[in-house]
């Protein structure tokens, strides 16, 4: 059984919570793209955990967690994250954490270049998380990156450093006029943070293929959402990796396997971190009210998120990109602050009404078309059964299902593990 859990929107849909919940009964949870720019929040009986690189299954005993081939891994960040979780009592060992030998290493100079470029752009910046993600993916495709498997043969790895450092300094020192990076600091980084991970590095493709043959259940955990996908998102305001479900088997290392199910995680309203077009955006007091109700501050960066009402046009596109067989609607409780709820049902572009998500370059000229539906205006965070939800909340869910052409199977009404209602 291969299931992917992916974001339908711009990220921050609450995937961490849903993976944590749905992974019960799964044997493997696998991250397949992105790096420590993710900030997956899981709240369970042991406390609140923010996971950047580790799959959300790490909080469940008996789940083997995999960092897949499509990922980029900041070695220091991973070491720190493992320590942070261990000190909170989470068990992490080569038994329950496997790192793909084909995953790419994020180097300190990638983080440096990310910062240098954002600073150069100043007010034209992309709103990068400054964690080196774009520079490291660029190097991957330039075939100038280091991979985790190289840590298994340090002598060979160290012998490659000089060339790469020379080449990198053409940009760091030559282009940005920054202090050059050195061979020694790169080797130190590998020694301090990479070599201790040796026991965790393996061919995760082989591991997952065998597990699949044995009938084990594998869950793929995506980072970010469809609208941040490098190809299908709001390019260039996207992430640098493929966030879509179809990429999951590839990024995990099992390109020959097919997904059995794609679960889309969709938020009951819209949020977006960073720059780029965000058609249904709220501003001023309207935005403040929703941001405060939803506590919309980035888990990885602490940045206030941009907010707006549910966007049917973007979400329908997200559902299509993710091939979502079912959808989990999150943060419905946040909308309890409204007597009437706005929904963006179409875009207006140069006097024409659009129902399909357009080529991203025109989004800046699109205006949102709103409909209003009756709210429930009462606390629903303690509801645990469908019958306990107010009629208006059920109508809102049915309305979104109809507008987006999807099946909403669960609805989340709070951050806690049990704050979820099964609908179907
Ligand atoms: P992810 O990156 O998709 O995992 O999402 P984030 O972790 O960045 O953001 C989701 C935030 O919303 C976290 O703080 C969660 O604890 C919280 N959350 C998740 N589901 C719900 C929900 O149904 N209601 C409320 N109020 N908070 C939720």
Coordinates of C-alpha atoms and ligand atoms in Angstrom, one line a residue:
X1 CA 0.0 0.0 0.0
X2 CA 1.5 3.3 -1.1
X3 CA -0.2 6.5 0.0
X4 CA 0.9 10.0 -0.5
X5 CA -0.1 12.9 1.7
X6 CA 0.3 16.2 -0.1
X7 CA -0.6 19.9 0.1
X8 CA -3.3 21.2 -2.1
X9 CA -2.5 24.9 -1.5
X10 CA 0.6 27.0 -0.9
X11 CA 1.9 24.9 2.0
X12 CA 1.3 25.0 5.7
X13 CA -2.0 23.1 5.3
X14 CA -1.3 21.1 8.4
X15 CA 0.3 18.1 6.6
X16 CA 2.4 17.2 9.7
X17 CA -0.7 16.7 11.8
X18 CA -2.4 14.6 9.2
X19 CA 0.6 12.4 8.4
X20 CA 1.0 11.9 12.2
X21 CA -2.6 10.9 12.4
X22 CA -2.9 8.7 9.3
X23 CA 0.4 7.1 9.7
X24 CA -1.0 4.8 12.4
X25 CA -0.8 1.4 11.0
X26 CA 1.9 2.4 8.4
X27 CA 5.3 0.8 8.5
X28 CA 7.2 3.5 6.7
X29 CA 6.9 7.3 6.4
X30 CA 9.1 8.8 3.7
X31 CA 9.9 12.5 2.9
X32 CA 10.7 12.6 -0.8
X33 CA 11.6 16.2 -1.7
X34 CA 12.7 19.6 -0.3
X35 CA 14.8 20.1 2.8
X36 CA 14.8 22.0 6.1
X37 CA 12.7 24.8 4.6
X38 CA 9.8 22.6 5.7
X39 CA 8.2 23.2 9.1
X40 CA 5.8 20.4 9.9
X41 CA 4.0 20.8 13.2
X42 CA 2.8 17.8 15.2
X43 CA 1.0 18.1 18.5
X44 CA 0.5 14.9 20.4
X45 CA 0.4 13.6 24.0
X46 CA 4.2 14.1 24.3
X47 CA 4.1 17.8 23.3
X48 CA 4.5 20.0 20.3
X49 CA 7.2 19.1 17.7
X50 CA 8.3 21.1 14.7
X51 CA 10.0 18.9 12.2
X52 CA 12.1 20.4 9.4
X53 CA 13.8 17.3 7.9
X54 CA 12.6 14.3 9.8
X55 CA 9.4 12.7 8.6
X56 CA 6.4 13.1 10.9
X57 CA 6.4 9.3 11.4
X58 CA 9.4 9.7 13.7
X59 CA 7.0 10.4 16.5
X60 CA 5.5 7.0 16.2
X61 CA 7.2 3.9 17.5
X62 CA 7.5 1.0 15.0
X63 CA 7.5 3.4 12.0
X64 CA 10.7 3.4 9.9
X65 CA 11.3 6.9 8.6
X66 CA 13.0 7.6 5.3
X67 CA 14.7 10.7 3.9
X68 CA 14.4 10.0 0.2
X69 CA 16.6 10.6 -2.8
X70 CA 14.7 13.7 -3.9
X71 CA 15.7 15.5 -0.7
X72 CA 18.4 18.0 0.1
X73 CA 19.9 17.6 3.5
X74 CA 21.6 20.2 5.7
X75 CA 23.8 18.0 7.8
X76 CA 24.1 20.3 10.7
X77 CA 20.4 21.0 10.7
X78 CA 19.7 17.3 10.7
X79 CA 22.1 16.6 13.6
X80 CA 20.6 19.4 15.6
X81 CA 17.0 18.3 14.9
X82 CA 17.9 14.7 15.9
X83 CA 19.4 16.0 19.1
X84 CA 16.4 18.3 19.8
X85 CA 14.0 15.4 19.4
X86 CA 16.1 13.0 21.4
X87 CA 16.2 15.4 24.3
X88 CA 12.4 15.4 24.2
X89 CA 12.5 11.6 24.6
X90 CA 12.0 10.6 20.9
X91 CA 13.9 7.5 20.0
X92 CA 16.0 7.9 16.8
X93 CA 18.4 5.2 15.7
X94 CA 19.6 3.6 12.4
X95 CA 16.7 1.2 13.0
X96 CA 14.0 3.8 12.6
X97 CA 15.7 6.4 10.4
X98 CA 17.1 5.7 7.0
X99 CA 18.8 8.3 4.8
X100 CA 19.0 7.8 1.0
X101 CA 22.5 7.6 -0.3
X102 CA 21.3 9.6 -3.3
X103 CA 19.9 12.5 -1.3
X104 CA 21.9 15.7 -1.9
X105 CA 23.9 17.5 0.8
X106 CA 23.1 21.2 1.5
X107 CA 26.4 22.9 2.2
X108 CA 27.0 26.0 4.3
X109 CA 27.9 27.8 1.1
X110 CA 24.4 27.1 -0.3
X111 CA 22.9 28.9 2.7
X112 CA 25.4 31.7 2.2
X113 CA 24.5 32.0 -1.5
X114 CA 20.8 32.0 -0.7
X115 CA 21.3 34.9 1.7
X116 CA 23.6 36.8 -0.6
X117 CA 21.1 36.6 -3.5
X118 CA 18.1 37.6 -1.4
X119 CA 20.1 40.6 -0.1
X120 CA 21.2 41.5 -3.6
X121 CA 17.6 41.5 -4.7
X122 CA 16.5 43.6 -1.7
X123 CA 12.9 44.8 -2.4
X124 CA 12.6 42.4 -5.4
X125 CA 13.5 39.4 -3.2
X126 CA 11.7 36.0 -3.6
X127 CA 11.0 35.6 0.1
X128 CA 13.3 32.6 0.3
X129 CA 13.6 30.8 3.6
X130 CA 17.3 31.4 3.3
X131 CA 18.2 27.8 3.9
X132 CA 20.1 27.2 0.7
X133 CA 17.4 25.3 -1.0
X134 CA 17.5 26.9 -4.5
X135 CA 21.3 27.0 -4.7
X136 CA 21.6 23.3 -3.7
X137 CA 19.0 22.1 -6.2
X138 CA 20.8 24.2 -8.8
X139 CA 24.0 22.4 -8.0
X140 CA 22.3 19.1 -8.1
X141 CA 21.2 19.7 -11.7
X142 CA 24.6 21.2 -12.5
X143 CA 26.0 17.9 -11.3
X144 CA 28.2 19.7 -8.9
X145 CA 26.6 18.6 -5.6
X146 CA 27.8 16.2 -2.9
X147 CA 25.5 13.3 -2.1
X148 CA 24.9 11.4 1.2
X149 CA 26.4 8.2 -0.2
X150 CA 29.8 9.9 -0.6
X151 CA 30.1 10.1 3.2
X152 CA 30.6 6.4 3.1
X153 CA 34.0 6.9 1.3
X154 CA 35.4 10.0 3.0
X155 CA 38.8 9.9 1.2
X156 CA 37.1 10.0 -2.2
X157 CA 34.7 12.7 -0.9
X158 CA 37.5 14.9 0.5
X159 CA 39.4 14.6 -2.8
X160 CA 36.5 16.2 -4.6
X161 CA 36.2 19.2 -2.4
X162 CA 39.0 21.4 -3.8
X163 CA 37.5 21.5 -7.3
X164 CA 34.0 22.3 -6.1
X165 CA 35.3 25.0 -3.7
X166 CA 37.3 26.6 -6.6
X167 CA 34.3 26.6 -8.8
X168 CA 32.0 28.0 -6.0
X169 CA 34.3 30.8 -5.2
X170 CA 33.9 32.1 -8.8
X171 CA 30.4 33.1 -7.5
X172 CA 30.9 33.6 -3.8
X173 CA 34.1 35.8 -4.1
X174 CA 34.1 36.6 -7.8
X175 CA 30.4 37.4 -8.2
X176 CA 29.2 38.6 -4.8
X177 CA 32.6 39.9 -3.5
X178 CA 32.2 37.9 -0.3
X179 CA 35.0 36.2 1.6
X180 CA 36.0 33.0 -0.2
X181 CA 34.9 29.7 1.2
X182 CA 37.6 27.2 2.1
X183 CA 38.3 23.5 1.5
X184 CA 39.0 23.2 5.3
X185 CA 35.6 24.5 6.3
X186 CA 33.9 22.1 4.0
X187 CA 35.8 19.1 5.2
X188 CA 35.2 20.1 8.8
X189 CA 31.5 20.3 8.0
X190 CA 31.5 16.7 6.6
X191 CA 33.6 15.5 9.6
X192 CA 31.5 17.1 12.3
X193 CA 28.0 16.6 10.9
X194 CA 28.2 14.1 8.1
X195 CA 30.4 11.2 9.1
X196 CA 28.4 10.6 12.3
X197 CA 25.4 9.8 10.1
X198 CA 27.2 7.0 8.3
X199 CA 25.1 4.3 9.9
X200 CA 21.9 5.8 8.7
X201 CA 22.8 6.0 5.0
X202 CA 21.5 3.3 2.7
X203 CA 19.9 2.5 -0.6
X204 CA 16.4 3.5 0.5
X205 CA 15.0 2.5 -3.0
X206 CA 16.0 -1.1 -2.4
X207 CA 14.7 -0.9 1.2
X208 CA 11.3 0.4 0.1
X209 CA 11.0 -1.9 -2.8
X210 CA 11.5 -4.9 -0.5
X211 CA 9.1 -3.5 2.0
X212 CA 6.5 -3.1 -0.7
X213 CA 7.0 -6.6 -1.9
X214 CA 6.4 -7.8 1.7
X215 CA 3.1 -6.0 1.8
X216 CA 4.2 -3.2 4.1
X217 CA 2.4 0.1 4.1
X218 CA 4.4 3.1 3.0
X219 CA 3.3 6.7 3.3
X220 CA 5.0 9.6 1.4
X221 CA 5.0 12.9 3.2
X222 CA 5.2 16.0 0.9
X223 CA 6.5 19.3 1.9
X224 CA 4.8 22.5 0.8
X225 CA 1.8 22.5 -1.6
X226 CA 0.8 22.1 -5.3
X227 CA 1.1 25.9 -5.9
X228 CA 4.7 25.8 -4.8
X229 CA 5.7 23.0 -7.1
X230 CA 8.7 23.9 -9.3
X231 CA 6.8 23.1 -12.6
X232 CA 3.2 23.5 -11.8
X233 CA 3.2 26.2 -9.1
X234 CA 3.4 29.9 -9.3
X235 CA 6.8 29.9 -10.8
X236 CA 9.2 31.6 -10.0
X237 CA 7.7 32.0 -6.6
X238 CA 7.8 28.3 -6.1
X239 CA 10.1 26.0 -4.1
X240 CA 12.9 24.3 -6.1
X241 CA 11.5 20.8 -5.8
X242 CA 8.5 18.7 -7.0
X243 CA 5.8 18.9 -4.3
X244 CA 3.3 16.8 -6.2
X245 CA 2.2 13.3 -5.4
X246 CA 3.2 11.9 -8.8
X247 CA 6.8 12.7 -7.8
X248 CA 6.6 10.8 -4.5
X249 CA 7.7 7.4 -5.8
X250 CA 10.6 9.0 -7.7
X251 CA 11.8 11.1 -4.9
X252 CA 11.5 8.2 -2.5
X253 CA 13.7 6.0 -4.7
X254 CA 11.0 3.7 -6.1
X255 CA 10.2 5.2 -9.5
X256 CA 8.7 1.9 -10.7
X257 CA 5.9 1.8 -8.1
X258 CA 2.5 3.4 -8.4
X259 CA 0.6 5.2 -5.7
X260 CA -2.5 3.4 -4.4
X261 CA -3.9 6.6 -2.9
X262 CA -3.3 10.3 -2.9
X263 CA -4.6 12.2 0.1
X264 CA -4.7 16.0 -0.3
X265 CA -4.5 18.3 2.7
X266 CA -6.5 21.5 2.1
X267 CA -6.9 24.4 4.4
X268 CA -10.4 25.9 5.1
X269 CA -9.0 29.3 4.1
X270 CA -5.8 30.5 2.3
X271 CA -2.4 31.3 3.6
X272 CA 0.9 31.9 1.8
X273 CA 4.4 32.6 3.1
X274 CA 6.8 34.8 1.1
X275 CA 6.4 36.8 -2.1
X276 CA 4.4 36.1 -5.2
X277 CA 0.9 36.5 -6.5
X278 CA -1.9 35.6 -4.0
X279 CA -5.1 36.6 -5.7
X280 CA -7.6 36.3 -2.8
X281 CA -5.3 38.1 -0.3
X282 CA -6.8 40.0 2.6
X283 CA -5.1 43.2 3.8
X284 CA -5.4 45.4 6.9
X285 CA -7.8 44.6 9.7
X286 CA -9.5 41.8 7.7
X287 CA -6.1 40.1 7.4
X288 CA -5.2 40.7 11.0
X289 CA -8.5 39.1 12.2
X290 CA -7.9 35.9 10.2
X291 CA -4.1 35.7 10.9
X292 CA -4.8 36.0 14.7
X293 CA -7.6 33.5 14.6
X294 CA -5.4 31.0 12.7
X295 CA -2.2 31.9 14.5
X296 CA -0.6 32.2 11.0
X297 CA 3.1 32.6 11.6
X298 CA 5.6 30.3 9.7
X299 CA 6.7 27.2 11.6
X300 CA 10.2 27.2 10.0
X301 CA 10.7 31.0 10.0
X302 CA 8.2 32.7 12.3
X303 CA 7.2 35.0 9.5
X304 CA 3.6 36.3 9.5
X305 CA 1.8 34.4 6.8
X306 CA -0.3 36.2 4.2
X307 CA -3.9 35.2 4.6
X308 CA -7.2 35.2 2.6
X309 CA -10.4 33.3 2.2
X310 CA -10.7 29.8 0.6
X311 CA -9.7 30.0 -3.0
X312 CA -11.8 27.6 -5.2
X313 CA -9.8 28.4 -8.4
X314 CA -6.4 27.7 -6.9
X315 CA -7.6 24.8 -4.7
X316 CA -9.3 23.0 -7.6
X317 CA -6.1 23.3 -9.6
X318 CA -4.2 21.9 -6.5
X319 CA -6.5 19.0 -6.3
X320 CA -6.0 18.2 -9.9
X321 CA -2.2 18.5 -9.7
X322 CA -2.2 16.2 -6.7
X323 CA -4.6 13.7 -8.2
X324 CA -6.2 13.7 -4.8
X325 CA -8.6 10.8 -4.3
X326 CA -9.7 12.3 -1.0
X327 CA -9.2 15.5 0.8
X328 CA -8.6 16.3 4.4
X329 CA -9.9 19.8 5.3
X330 CA -7.9 21.5 8.1
X331 CA -8.3 24.4 10.4
X332 CA -12.1 24.6 10.0
X333 CA -12.3 25.7 13.7
X334 CA -10.5 29.0 12.7
X335 CA -13.5 30.1 10.7
X336 CA -15.6 30.1 13.8
X337 CA -14.8 33.8 14.2
X338 CA -17.1 34.7 11.3
X339 CA -20.8 35.2 11.1
X340 CA -20.5 35.1 7.3
X341 CA -17.6 33.4 5.4
X342 CA -16.2 34.7 2.2
X343 CA -15.0 32.3 -0.5
X344 CA -13.1 33.3 -3.6
X345 CA -15.0 31.4 -6.3
X346 CA -13.5 32.9 -9.5
X347 CA -10.9 35.4 -10.8
X348 CA -11.7 38.4 -12.9
X349 CA -9.0 39.1 -15.6
X350 CA -9.5 42.1 -17.9
X351 CA -13.3 41.9 -17.6
X352 CA -13.4 38.1 -18.1
X353 CA -14.4 35.6 -15.4
X354 CA -11.9 32.7 -14.9
X355 CA -12.7 29.4 -13.3
X356 CA -9.5 27.7 -14.2
X357 CA -6.2 28.6 -12.7
X358 CA -4.3 30.7 -15.3
X359 CA -0.7 30.9 -16.3
X360 CA 0.9 32.4 -13.2
X361 CA 2.3 35.5 -14.9
X362 CA -1.3 36.9 -15.2
X363 CA -2.2 36.3 -11.6
X364 CA -0.9 39.7 -10.6
X365 CA -3.7 41.2 -12.8
X366 CA -6.5 38.9 -11.5
X367 CA -9.1 40.2 -9.1
X368 CA -10.9 37.8 -6.7
X369 CA -14.6 37.2 -7.1
X370 CA -16.2 36.5 -3.7
X371 CA -19.3 34.6 -2.6
X372 CA -20.6 34.7 0.9
X373 CA -21.9 31.7 2.9
X374 CA -23.4 31.6 6.3
X375 CA -21.0 30.9 9.1
X376 CA -21.6 28.9 12.3
X377 CA -20.0 31.5 14.6
X378 CA -19.5 29.1 17.5
X379 CA -16.6 27.1 18.9
X380 CA -16.3 23.7 17.1
X381 CA -12.9 22.8 18.4
X382 CA -14.3 20.2 20.8
X383 CA -16.5 18.5 18.2
X384 CA -15.3 14.9 17.5
X385 CA -18.2 13.5 15.5
X386 CA -19.9 14.6 12.3
X387 CA -23.2 14.9 14.1
X388 CA -21.7 17.4 16.6
X389 CA -20.8 19.9 13.9
X390 CA -23.2 22.8 13.4
X391 CA -25.4 22.6 10.3
X392 CA -23.6 25.6 8.8
X393 CA -20.2 23.9 9.1
X394 CA -21.5 20.8 7.3
X395 CA -22.9 23.1 4.6
X396 CA -19.6 24.9 4.2
X397 CA -17.9 21.5 3.8
X398 CA -20.5 20.3 1.2
X399 CA -20.2 23.7 -0.6
X400 CA -16.4 23.3 -0.9
X401 CA -16.8 19.7 -2.1
X402 CA -19.2 20.8 -4.8
X403 CA -17.2 23.8 -5.9
X404 CA -13.9 21.9 -6.0
X405 CA -15.3 18.6 -7.2
X406 CA -13.7 16.6 -4.4
X407 CA -14.4 14.2 -1.5
X408 CA -13.6 15.6 1.9
X409 CA -13.0 12.6 4.1
X410 CA -11.8 14.2 7.3
X411 CA -12.1 17.6 8.8
X412 CA -9.6 18.9 11.4
X413 CA -10.8 21.3 14.1
X414 CA -7.7 21.8 16.2
X415 CA -4.0 21.2 16.3
X416 CA -4.2 18.2 18.7
X417 CA -4.0 14.6 17.3
X418 CA -7.6 13.8 18.3
X419 CA -9.0 17.1 16.9
X420 CA -10.3 15.4 13.8
X421 CA -13.7 14.3 12.5
X422 CA -14.1 11.4 10.1
X423 CA -16.8 12.3 7.6
X424 CA -16.8 9.4 5.2
Ligands
LIG1 P1 2.4 21.8 7.5 O1 3.7 22.4 7.1 O2 1.5 21.5 6.3 O3 2.6 20.6 8.4 O4 1.7 22.9 8.3 P2 2.3 23.8 9.5 O5 2.7 22.9 10.6 O6 3.2 24.8 9.0 O7 1.0 24.6 9.9 C1 -0.1 24.0 10.5 C2 -0.3 24.7 11.8 O8 -1.7 24.6 12.1 C3 0.4 24.0 13.0 O9 0.7 24.9 14.0 C4 -0.6 22.9 13.4 O10 -0.5 22.6 14.8 C5 -1.9 23.7 13.2 N1 -3.1 22.9 12.9 C6 -3.1 21.8 12.1 N2 -4.4 21.4 11.9 C7 -5.2 22.4 12.6 C8 -6.6 22.5 12.8 O11 -7.4 21.8 12.3 N3 -7.0 23.6 13.6 C9 -6.1 24.5 14.1 N4 -6.6 25.5 14.8 N5 -4.8 24.3 14.0 C10 -4.3 23.3 13.2

